[in-house]
PDB file of C-alpha atoms in Angstrom:
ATOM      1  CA  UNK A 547      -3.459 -13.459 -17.848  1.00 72.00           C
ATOM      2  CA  UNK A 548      -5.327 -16.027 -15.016  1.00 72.00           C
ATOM      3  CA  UNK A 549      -2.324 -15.424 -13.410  1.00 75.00           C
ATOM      4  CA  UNK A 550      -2.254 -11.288 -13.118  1.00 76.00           C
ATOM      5  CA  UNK A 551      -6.298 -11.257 -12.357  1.00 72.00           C
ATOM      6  CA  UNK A 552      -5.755 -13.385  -9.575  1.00 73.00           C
ATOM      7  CA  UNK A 553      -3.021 -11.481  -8.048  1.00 77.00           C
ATOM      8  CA  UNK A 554      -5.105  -8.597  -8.462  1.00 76.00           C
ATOM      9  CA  UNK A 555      -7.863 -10.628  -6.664  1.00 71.00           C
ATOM     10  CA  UNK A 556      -6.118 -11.425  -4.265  1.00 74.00           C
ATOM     11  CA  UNK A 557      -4.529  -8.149  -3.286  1.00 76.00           C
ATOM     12  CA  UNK A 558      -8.547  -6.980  -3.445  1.00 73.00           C
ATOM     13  CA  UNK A 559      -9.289  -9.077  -0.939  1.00 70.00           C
ATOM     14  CA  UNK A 560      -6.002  -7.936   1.297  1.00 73.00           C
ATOM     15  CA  UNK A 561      -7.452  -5.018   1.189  1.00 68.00           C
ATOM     16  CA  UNK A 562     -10.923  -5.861   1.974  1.00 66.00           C
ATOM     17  CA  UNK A 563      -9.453  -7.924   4.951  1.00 65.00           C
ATOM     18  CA  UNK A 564      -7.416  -4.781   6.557  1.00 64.00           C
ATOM     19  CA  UNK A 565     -10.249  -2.477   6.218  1.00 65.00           C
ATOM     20  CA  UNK A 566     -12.645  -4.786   7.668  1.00 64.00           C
ATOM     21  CA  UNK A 567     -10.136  -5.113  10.461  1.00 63.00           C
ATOM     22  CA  UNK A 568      -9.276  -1.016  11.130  1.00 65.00           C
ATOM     23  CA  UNK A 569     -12.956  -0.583  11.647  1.00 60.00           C
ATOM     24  CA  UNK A 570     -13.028  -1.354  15.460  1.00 60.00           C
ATOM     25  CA  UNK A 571     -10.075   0.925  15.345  1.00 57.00           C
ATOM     26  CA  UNK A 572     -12.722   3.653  14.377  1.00 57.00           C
ATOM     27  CA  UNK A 573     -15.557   2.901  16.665  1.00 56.00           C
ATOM     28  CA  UNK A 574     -13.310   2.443  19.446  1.00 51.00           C
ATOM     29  CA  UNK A 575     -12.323   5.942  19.069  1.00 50.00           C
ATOM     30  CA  UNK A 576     -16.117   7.452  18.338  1.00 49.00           C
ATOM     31  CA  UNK A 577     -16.803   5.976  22.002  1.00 48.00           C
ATOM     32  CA  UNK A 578     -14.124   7.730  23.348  1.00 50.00           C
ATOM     33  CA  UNK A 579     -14.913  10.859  21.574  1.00 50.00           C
ATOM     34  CA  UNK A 580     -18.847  10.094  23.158  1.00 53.00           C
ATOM     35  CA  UNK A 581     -17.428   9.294  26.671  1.00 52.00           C
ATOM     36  CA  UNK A 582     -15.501  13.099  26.480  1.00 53.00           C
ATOM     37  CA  UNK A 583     -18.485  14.871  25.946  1.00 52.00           C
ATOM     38  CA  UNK A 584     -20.563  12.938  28.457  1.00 53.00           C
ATOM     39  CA  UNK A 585     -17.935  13.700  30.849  1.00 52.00           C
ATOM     40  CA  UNK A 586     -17.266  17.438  30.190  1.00 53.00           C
ATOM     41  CA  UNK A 587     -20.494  19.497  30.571  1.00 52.00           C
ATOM     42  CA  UNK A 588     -18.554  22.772  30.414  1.00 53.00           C
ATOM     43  CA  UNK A 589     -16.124  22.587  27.804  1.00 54.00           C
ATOM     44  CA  UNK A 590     -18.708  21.483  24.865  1.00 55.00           C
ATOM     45  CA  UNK A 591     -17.219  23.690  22.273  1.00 54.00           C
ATOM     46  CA  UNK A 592     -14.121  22.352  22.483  1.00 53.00           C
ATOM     47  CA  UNK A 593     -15.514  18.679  22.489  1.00 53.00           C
ATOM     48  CA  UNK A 594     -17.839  19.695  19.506  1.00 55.00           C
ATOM     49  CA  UNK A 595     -14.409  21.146  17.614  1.00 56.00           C
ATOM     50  CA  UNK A 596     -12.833  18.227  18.298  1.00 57.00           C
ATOM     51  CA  UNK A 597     -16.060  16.005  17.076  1.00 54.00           C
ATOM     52  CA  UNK A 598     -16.172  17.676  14.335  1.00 54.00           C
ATOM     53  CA  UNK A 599     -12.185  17.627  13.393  1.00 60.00           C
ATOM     54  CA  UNK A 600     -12.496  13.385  13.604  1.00 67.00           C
ATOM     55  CA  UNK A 601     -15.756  13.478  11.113  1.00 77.00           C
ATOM     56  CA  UNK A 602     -13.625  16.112   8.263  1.00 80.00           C
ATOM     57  CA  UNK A 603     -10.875  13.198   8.784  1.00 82.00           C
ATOM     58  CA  UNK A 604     -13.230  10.113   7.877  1.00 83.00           C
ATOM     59  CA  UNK A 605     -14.732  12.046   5.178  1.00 85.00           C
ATOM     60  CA  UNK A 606     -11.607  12.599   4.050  1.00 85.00           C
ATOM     61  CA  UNK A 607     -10.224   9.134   4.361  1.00 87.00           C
ATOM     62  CA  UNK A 608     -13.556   7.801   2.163  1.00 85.00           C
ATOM     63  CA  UNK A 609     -13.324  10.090  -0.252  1.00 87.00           C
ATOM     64  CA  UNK A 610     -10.108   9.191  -0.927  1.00 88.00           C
ATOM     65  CA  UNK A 611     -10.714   5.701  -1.136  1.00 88.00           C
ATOM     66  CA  UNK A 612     -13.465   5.976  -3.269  1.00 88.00           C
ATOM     67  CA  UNK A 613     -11.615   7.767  -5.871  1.00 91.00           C
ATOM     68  CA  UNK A 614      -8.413   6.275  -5.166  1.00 91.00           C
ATOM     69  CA  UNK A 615     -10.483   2.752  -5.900  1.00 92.00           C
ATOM     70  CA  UNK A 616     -12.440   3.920  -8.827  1.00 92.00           C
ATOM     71  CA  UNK A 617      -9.036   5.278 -10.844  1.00 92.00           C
ATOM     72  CA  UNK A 618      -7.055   1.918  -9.562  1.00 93.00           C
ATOM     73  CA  UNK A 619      -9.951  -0.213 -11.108  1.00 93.00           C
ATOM     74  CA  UNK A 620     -10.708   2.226 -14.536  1.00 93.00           C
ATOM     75  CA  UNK A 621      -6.942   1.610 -14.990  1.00 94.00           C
ATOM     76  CA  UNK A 622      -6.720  -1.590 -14.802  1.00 94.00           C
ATOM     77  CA  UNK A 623      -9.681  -1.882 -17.316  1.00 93.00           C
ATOM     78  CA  UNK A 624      -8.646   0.385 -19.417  1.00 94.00           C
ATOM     79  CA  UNK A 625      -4.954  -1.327 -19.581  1.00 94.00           C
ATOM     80  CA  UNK A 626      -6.652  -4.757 -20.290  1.00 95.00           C
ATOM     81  CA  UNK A 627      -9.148  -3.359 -22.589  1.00 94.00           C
ATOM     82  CA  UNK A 628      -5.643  -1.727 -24.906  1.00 95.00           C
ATOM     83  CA  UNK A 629      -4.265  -4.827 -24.760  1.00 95.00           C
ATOM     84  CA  UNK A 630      -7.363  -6.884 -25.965  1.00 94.00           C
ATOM     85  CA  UNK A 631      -7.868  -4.121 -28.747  1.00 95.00           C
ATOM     86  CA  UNK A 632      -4.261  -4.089 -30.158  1.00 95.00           C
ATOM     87  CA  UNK A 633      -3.886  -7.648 -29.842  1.00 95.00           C
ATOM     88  CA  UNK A 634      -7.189  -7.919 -32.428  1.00 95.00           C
ATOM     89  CA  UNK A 635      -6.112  -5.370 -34.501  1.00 94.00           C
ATOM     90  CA  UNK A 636      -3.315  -7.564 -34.819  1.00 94.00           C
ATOM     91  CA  UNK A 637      -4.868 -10.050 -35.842  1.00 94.00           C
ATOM     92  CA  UNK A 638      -7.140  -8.809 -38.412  1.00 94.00           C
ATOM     93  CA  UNK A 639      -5.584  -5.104 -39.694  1.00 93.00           C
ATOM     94  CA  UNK A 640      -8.867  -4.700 -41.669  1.00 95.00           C
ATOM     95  CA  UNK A 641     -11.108  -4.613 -38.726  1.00 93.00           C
ATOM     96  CA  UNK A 642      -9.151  -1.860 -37.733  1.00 93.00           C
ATOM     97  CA  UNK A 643     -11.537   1.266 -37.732  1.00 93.00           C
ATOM     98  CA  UNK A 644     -14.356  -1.140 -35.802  1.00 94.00           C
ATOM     99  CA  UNK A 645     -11.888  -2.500 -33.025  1.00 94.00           C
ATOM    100  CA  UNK A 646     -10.740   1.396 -32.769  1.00 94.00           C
ATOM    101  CA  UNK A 647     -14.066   2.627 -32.367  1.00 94.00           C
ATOM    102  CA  UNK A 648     -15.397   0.010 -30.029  1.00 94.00           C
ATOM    103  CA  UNK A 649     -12.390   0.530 -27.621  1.00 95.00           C
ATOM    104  CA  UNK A 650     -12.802   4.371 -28.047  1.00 95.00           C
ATOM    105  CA  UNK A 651     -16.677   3.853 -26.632  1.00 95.00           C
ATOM    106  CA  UNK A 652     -15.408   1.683 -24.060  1.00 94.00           C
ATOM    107  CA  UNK A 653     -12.184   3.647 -22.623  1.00 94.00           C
ATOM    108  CA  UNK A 654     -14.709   6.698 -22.539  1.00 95.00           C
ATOM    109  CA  UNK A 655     -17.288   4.591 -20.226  1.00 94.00           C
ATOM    110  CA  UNK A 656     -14.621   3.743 -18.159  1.00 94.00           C
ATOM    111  CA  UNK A 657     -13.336   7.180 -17.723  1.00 93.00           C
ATOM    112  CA  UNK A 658     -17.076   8.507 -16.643  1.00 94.00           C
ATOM    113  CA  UNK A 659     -17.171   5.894 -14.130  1.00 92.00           C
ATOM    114  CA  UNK A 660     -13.648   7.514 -13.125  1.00 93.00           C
ATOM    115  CA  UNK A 661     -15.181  10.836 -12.723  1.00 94.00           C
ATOM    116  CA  UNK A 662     -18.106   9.674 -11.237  1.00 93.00           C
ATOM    117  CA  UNK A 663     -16.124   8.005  -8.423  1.00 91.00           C
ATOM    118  CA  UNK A 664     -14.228  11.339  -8.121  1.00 91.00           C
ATOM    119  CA  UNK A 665     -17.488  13.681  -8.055  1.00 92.00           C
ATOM    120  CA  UNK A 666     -19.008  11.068  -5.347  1.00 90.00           C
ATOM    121  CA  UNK A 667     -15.898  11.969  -3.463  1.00 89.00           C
ATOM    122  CA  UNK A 668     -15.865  16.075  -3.909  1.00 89.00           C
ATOM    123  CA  UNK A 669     -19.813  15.597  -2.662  1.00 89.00           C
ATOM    124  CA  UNK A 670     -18.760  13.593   0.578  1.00 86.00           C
ATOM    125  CA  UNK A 671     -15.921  16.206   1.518  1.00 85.00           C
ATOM    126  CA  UNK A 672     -18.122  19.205   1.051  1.00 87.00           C
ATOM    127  CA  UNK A 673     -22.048  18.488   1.229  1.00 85.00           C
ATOM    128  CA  UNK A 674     -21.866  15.455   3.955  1.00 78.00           C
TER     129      UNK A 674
END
């Protein structure tokens, strides 16, 4: 079990490291985008468009990370949390309807942080 969460650490903090690293990537290009309309004083609605095309792309790259992130994680918990539960049940078949219930509450916290996350995500794409 040490051994799985600290894979999953790890690859966590992979993660952390390339999207820390793509963000120059992003500002790099918002100069760019800034430079354009400074330059062209007669074709603004076409710069604007274009603006505006780059921004419905980032939302739509968060929002997917968000809930991609959020269902990754609930799964995860919810996996370990099954396991933990069946392995008690397991071990004491009387505490059966307790364990049951417990992981029942739990699973359905999990799944409202899930939709949450995904919520969060329909609000950045639309209202943002």
């Amino acid at each position: 079990m040490k051994k799985v969460m600290s894979r999953v650490f790890a690859a966590m903090m992979m993660l952390m490291v390339c999207m820390a690293l793509a963000a120059p990537v992003y500002a790099t290009e918002k100069e760019e985008t800034t430079n354009t309309e400074a330059a062209v004083n007669e074709g603004t609605e076409a710069v604007t468009i274009e603006a505006a095309d780059n921004s419905t792309g980032a939302k739509a790259i968060g929002a997917a990370l968000a809930v991609g992130i959020a269902a990754a994680a609930g799964a995860i918990g919810m996996g370990i949390a099954i396991g933990k539960s069946v392995e008690g049940i397991s071990r004491q078949p009387e505490a059966e309807g307790k364990i049951r219930t417990s992981l029942m509450l739990g699973l359905v916290f999990i799944e409202t942080a899930i939709i949450y996350a995904l919520i969060v995500g329909i609000l950045i794409i639309f209202v943002l």
